[in-house]
PDB file of C-alpha atoms in Angstrom:
ATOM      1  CA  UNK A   1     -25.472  -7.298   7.814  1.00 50.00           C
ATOM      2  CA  UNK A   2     -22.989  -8.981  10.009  1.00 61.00           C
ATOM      3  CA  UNK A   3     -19.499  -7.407  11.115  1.00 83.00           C
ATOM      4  CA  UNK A   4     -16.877  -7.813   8.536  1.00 93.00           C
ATOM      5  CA  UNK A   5     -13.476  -6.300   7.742  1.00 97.00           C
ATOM      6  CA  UNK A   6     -13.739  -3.968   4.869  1.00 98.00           C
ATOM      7  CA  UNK A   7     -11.834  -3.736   1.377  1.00 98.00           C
ATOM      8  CA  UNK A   8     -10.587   0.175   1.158  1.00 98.00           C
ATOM      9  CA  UNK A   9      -8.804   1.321  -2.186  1.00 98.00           C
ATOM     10  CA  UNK A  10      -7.002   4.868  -2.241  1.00 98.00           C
ATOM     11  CA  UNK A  11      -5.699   5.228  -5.868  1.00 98.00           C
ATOM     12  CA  UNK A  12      -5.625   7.932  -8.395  1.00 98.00           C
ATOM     13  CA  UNK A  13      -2.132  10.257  -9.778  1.00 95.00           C
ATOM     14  CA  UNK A  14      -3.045  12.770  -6.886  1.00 95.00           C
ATOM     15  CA  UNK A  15      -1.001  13.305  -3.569  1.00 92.00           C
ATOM     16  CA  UNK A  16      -2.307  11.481  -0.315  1.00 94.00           C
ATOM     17  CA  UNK A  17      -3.273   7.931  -0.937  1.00 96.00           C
ATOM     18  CA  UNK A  18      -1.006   6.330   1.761  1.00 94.00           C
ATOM     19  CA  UNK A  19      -1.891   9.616   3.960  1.00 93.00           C
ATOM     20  CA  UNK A  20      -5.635   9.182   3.935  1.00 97.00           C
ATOM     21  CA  UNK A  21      -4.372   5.702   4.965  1.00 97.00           C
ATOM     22  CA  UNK A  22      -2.639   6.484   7.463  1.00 95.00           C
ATOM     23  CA  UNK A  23      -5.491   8.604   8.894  1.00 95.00           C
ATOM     24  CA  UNK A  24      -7.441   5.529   8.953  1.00 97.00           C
ATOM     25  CA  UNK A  25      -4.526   4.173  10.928  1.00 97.00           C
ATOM     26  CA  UNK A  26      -4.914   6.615  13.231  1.00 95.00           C
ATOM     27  CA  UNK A  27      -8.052   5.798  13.739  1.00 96.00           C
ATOM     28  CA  UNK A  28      -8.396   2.471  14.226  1.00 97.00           C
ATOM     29  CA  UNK A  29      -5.657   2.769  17.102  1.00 96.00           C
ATOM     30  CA  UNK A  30      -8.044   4.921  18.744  1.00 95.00           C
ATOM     31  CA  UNK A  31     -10.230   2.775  18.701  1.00 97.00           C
ATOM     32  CA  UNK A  32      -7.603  -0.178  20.390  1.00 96.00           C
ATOM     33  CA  UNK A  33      -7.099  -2.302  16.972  1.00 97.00           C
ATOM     34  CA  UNK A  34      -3.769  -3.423  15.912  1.00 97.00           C
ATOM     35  CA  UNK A  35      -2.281  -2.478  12.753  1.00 98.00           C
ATOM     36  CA  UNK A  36       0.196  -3.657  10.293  1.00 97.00           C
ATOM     37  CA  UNK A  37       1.373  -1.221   7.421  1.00 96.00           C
ATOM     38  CA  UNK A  38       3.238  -3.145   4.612  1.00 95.00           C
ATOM     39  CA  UNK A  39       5.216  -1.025   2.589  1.00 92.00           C
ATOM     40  CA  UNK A  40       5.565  -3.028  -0.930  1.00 91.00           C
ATOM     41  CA  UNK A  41       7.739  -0.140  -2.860  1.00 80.00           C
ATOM     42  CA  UNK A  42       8.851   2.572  -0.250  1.00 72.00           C
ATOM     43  CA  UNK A  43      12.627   1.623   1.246  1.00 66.00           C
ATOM     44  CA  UNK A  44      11.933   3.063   4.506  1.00 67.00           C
ATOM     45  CA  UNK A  45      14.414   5.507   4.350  1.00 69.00           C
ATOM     46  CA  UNK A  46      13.475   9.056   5.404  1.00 67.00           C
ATOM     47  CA  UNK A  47       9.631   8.814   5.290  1.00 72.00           C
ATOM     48  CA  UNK A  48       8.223  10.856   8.277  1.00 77.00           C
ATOM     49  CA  UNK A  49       5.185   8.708   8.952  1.00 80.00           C
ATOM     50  CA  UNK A  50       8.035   6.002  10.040  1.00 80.00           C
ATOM     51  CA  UNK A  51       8.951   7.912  13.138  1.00 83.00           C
ATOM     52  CA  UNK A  52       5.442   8.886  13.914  1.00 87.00           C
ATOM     53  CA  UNK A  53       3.955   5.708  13.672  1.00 88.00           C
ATOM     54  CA  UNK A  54       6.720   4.831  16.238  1.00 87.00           C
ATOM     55  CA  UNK A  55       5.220   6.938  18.774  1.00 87.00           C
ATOM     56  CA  UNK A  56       1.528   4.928  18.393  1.00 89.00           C
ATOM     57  CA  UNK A  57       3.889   1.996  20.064  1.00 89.00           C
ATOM     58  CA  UNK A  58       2.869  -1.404  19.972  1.00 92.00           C
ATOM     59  CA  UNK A  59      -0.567  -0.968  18.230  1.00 94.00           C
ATOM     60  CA  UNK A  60       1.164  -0.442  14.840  1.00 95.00           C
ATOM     61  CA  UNK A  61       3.997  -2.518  13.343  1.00 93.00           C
ATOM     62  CA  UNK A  62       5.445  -0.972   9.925  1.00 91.00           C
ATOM     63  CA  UNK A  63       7.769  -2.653   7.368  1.00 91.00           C
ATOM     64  CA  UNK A  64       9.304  -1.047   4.844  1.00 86.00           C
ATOM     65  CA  UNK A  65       9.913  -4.072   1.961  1.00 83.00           C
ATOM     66  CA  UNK A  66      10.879  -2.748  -0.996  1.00 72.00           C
ATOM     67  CA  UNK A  67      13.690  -0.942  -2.934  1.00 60.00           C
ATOM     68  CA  UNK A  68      12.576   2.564  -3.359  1.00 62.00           C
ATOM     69  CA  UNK A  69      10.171   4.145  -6.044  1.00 62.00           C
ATOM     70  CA  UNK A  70      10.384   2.696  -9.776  1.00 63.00           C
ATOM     71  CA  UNK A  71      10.518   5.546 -12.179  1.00 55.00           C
ATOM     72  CA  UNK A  72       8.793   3.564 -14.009  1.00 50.00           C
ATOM     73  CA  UNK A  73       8.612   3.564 -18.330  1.00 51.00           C
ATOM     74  CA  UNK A  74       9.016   0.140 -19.819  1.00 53.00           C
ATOM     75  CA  UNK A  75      11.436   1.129 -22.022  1.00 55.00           C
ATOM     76  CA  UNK A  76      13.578   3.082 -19.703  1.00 59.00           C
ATOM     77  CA  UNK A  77      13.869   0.025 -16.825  1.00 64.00           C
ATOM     78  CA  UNK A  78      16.702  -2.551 -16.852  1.00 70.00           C
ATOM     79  CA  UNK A  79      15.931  -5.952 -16.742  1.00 74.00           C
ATOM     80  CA  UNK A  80      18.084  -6.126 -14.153  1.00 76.00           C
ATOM     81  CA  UNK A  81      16.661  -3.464 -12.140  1.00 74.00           C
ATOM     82  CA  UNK A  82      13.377  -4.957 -12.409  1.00 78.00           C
ATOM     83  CA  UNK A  83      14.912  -8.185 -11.445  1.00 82.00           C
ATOM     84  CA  UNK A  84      15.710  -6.166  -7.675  1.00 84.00           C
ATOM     85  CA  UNK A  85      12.205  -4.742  -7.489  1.00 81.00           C
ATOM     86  CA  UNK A  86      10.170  -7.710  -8.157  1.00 89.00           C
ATOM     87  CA  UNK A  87      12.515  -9.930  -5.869  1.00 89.00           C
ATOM     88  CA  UNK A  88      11.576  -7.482  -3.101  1.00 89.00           C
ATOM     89  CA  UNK A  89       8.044  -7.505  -3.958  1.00 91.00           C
ATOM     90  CA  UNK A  90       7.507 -10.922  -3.885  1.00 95.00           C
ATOM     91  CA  UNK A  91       9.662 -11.400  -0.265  1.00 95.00           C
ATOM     92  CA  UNK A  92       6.690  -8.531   0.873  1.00 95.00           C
ATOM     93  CA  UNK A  93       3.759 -10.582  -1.230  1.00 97.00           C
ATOM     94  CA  UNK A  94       4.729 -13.564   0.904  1.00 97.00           C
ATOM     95  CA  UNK A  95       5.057 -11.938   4.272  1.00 97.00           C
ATOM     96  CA  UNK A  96       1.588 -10.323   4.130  1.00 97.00           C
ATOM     97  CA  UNK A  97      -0.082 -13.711   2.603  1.00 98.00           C
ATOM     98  CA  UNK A  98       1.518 -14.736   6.253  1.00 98.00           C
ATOM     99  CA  UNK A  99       0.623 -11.801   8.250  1.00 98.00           C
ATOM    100  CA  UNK A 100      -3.232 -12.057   7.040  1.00 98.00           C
ATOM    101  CA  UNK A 101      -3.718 -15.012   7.980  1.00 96.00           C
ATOM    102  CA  UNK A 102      -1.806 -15.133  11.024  1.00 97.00           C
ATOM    103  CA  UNK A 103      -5.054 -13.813  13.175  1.00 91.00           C
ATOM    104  CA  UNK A 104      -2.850 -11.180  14.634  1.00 97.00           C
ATOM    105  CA  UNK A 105      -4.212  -7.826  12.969  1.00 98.00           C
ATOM    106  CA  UNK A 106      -7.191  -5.874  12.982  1.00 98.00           C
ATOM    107  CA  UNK A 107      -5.960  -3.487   9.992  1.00 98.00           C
ATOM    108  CA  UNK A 108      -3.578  -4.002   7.348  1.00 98.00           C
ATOM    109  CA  UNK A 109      -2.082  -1.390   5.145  1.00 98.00           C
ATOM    110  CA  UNK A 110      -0.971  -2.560   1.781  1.00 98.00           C
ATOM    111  CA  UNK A 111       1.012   0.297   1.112  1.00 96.00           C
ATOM    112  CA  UNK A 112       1.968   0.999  -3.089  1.00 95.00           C
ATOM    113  CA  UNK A 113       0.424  -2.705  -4.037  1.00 97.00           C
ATOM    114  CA  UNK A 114      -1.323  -1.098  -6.701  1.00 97.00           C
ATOM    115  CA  UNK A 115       1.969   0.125  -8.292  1.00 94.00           C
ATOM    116  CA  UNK A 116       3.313  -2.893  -7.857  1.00 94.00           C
ATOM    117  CA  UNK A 117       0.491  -4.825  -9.027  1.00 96.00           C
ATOM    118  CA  UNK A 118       0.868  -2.424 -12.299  1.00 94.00           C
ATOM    119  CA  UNK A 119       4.636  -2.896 -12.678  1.00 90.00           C
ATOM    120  CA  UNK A 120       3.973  -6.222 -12.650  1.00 92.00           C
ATOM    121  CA  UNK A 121       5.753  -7.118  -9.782  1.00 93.00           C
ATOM    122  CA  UNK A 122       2.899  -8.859  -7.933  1.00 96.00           C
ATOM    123  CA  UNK A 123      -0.069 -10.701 -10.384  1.00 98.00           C
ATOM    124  CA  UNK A 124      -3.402  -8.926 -10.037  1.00 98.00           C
ATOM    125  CA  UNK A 125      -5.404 -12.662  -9.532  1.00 98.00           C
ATOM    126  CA  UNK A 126      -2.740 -13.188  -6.555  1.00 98.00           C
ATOM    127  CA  UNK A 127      -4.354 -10.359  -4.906  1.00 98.00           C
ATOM    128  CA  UNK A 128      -7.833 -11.062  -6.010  1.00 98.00           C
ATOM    129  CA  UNK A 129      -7.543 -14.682  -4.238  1.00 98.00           C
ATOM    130  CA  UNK A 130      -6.120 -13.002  -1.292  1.00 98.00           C
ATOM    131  CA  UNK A 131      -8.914 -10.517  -0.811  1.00 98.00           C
ATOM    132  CA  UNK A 132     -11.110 -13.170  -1.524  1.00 98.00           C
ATOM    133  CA  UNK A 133     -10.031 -15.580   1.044  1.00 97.00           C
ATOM    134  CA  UNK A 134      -8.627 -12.781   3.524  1.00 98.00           C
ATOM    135  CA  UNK A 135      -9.873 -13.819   7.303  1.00 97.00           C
ATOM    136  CA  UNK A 136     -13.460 -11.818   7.557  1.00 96.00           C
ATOM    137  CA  UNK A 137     -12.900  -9.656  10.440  1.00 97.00           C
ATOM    138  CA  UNK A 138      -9.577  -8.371   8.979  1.00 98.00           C
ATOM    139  CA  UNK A 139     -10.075  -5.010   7.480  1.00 98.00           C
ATOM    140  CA  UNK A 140      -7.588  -3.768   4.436  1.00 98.00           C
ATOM    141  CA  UNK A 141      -6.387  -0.667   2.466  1.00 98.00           C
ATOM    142  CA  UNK A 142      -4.572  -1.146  -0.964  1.00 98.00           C
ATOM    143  CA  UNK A 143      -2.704   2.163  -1.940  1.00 98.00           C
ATOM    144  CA  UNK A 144      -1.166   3.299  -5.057  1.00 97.00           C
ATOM    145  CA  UNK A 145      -1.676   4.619  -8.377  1.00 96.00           C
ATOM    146  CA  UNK A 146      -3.333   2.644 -11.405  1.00 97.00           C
ATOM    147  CA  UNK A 147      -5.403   0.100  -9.122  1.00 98.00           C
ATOM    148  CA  UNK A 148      -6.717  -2.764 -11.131  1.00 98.00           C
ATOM    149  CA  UNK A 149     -10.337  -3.402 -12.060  1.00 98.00           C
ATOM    150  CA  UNK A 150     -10.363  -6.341 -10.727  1.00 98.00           C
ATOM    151  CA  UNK A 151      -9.650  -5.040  -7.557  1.00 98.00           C
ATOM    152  CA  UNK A 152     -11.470  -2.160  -7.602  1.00 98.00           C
ATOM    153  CA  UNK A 153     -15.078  -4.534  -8.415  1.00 98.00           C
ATOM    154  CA  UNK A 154     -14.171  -6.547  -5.282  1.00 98.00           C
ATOM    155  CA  UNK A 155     -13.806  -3.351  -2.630  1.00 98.00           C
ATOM    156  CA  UNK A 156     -16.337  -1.882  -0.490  1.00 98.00           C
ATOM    157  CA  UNK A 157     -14.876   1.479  -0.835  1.00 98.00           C
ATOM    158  CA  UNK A 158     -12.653   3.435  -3.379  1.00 98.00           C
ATOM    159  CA  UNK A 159     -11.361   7.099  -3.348  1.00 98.00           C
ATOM    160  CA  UNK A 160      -9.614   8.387  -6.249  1.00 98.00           C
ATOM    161  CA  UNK A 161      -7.442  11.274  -5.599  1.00 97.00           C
ATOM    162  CA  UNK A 162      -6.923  13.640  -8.362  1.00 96.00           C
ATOM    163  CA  UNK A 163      -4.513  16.440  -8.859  1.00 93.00           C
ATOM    164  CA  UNK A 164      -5.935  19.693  -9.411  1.00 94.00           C
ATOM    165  CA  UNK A 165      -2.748  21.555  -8.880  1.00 94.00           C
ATOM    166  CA  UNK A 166       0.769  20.378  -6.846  1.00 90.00           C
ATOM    167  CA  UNK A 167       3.689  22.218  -5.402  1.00 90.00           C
ATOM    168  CA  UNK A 168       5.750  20.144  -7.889  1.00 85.00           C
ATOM    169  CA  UNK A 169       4.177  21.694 -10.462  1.00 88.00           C
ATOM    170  CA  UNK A 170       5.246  24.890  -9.771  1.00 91.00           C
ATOM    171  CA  UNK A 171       8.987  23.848  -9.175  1.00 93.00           C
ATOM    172  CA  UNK A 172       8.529  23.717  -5.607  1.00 93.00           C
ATOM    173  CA  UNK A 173      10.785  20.700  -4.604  1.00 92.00           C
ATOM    174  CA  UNK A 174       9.292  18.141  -2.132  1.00 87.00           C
ATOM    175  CA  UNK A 175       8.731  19.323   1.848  1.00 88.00           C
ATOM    176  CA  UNK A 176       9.946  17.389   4.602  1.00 85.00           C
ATOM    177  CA  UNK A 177       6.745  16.934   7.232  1.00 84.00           C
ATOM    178  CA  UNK A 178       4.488  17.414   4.101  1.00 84.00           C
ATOM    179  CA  UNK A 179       5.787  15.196   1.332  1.00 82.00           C
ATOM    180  CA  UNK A 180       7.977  12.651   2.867  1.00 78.00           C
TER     181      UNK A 180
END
């Protein structure tokens, strides 16, 4: 089989999707490619792996599109908030339809596109005909929570991650260096 860039899903309700990505990311600067990380729901505010990707320099460009988690029930949400979120998703759905097929990366990180796929921010056959048509050397990882089948049937690897028992659980608030 001849080289081609991979389709890599890390979804599930456990803790670590976007790190196990990340430790691909790590990886694949090792090995010299270039990486871009797309963040489609985190603000960029306060995340940790923002100021340690800086130190990889130029091999790994991160943007932080969107407005901050959705606690998400559909009765709960405001049109209006909704409104904010999907507007930011769909400036982030454009820029990475862009950034694909721009020939400039090696790796790209689709960081919470399954959440927003689910929120229905982003439609689920947009991101089918992406993967589809993606450039074949470009490898990709879709993160997030409640991944669709349809693009689960299309990648060459998925990893559920499962909670067996978190901190949060207990009452043990989030941990800087470990959470965020």
């Amino acid at each position: 089989m001849e080289d081609r860039g991979l389709i890599l899903v890390n979804t599930g309700n456990g803790k670590g999707k976007t790190t196990a990505a990340l430790g691909v990311v790590l990886r694949a600067v090792g090995q010299g490619l270039k990486v871009l990380i797309l963040q489609f729901i985190k603000s960029g505010n306060g995340y940790g792996e923002l100021k340690g990707l800086e130190l990889l320099g130029d091999s790994v460009e991160i943007r932080s599109m969107g407005k901050g988690f959705i606690y998400y029930k559909k009765n709960d949400v405001t049109a209006e908030t909704l409104a904010v979120h999907k507007h930011a998703a769909q400036e982030a759905w454009h820029m990475l339809i862009d950034e694909v097929n721009s020939d400039q990366w090696d790796l790209i990180v689709m960081d919470e596109i399954n959440n927003a796929v689910n929120y229905e921010l982003i439609d689920v056959n947009d991101v089918v005909t992406m993967l589809k048509n993606k450039p074949r050397r470009v490898h990709v990882i879709l993160t997030g929570r409640y991944a669709k089948d349809e693009i689960i049937e299309l990648a060459d690897t998925v990893t559920e991650m499962k909670v067996v028992k978190h901190a949060y659980q207990q009452g043990i608030k989030a941990v800087k260096g470990i959470e965020f």
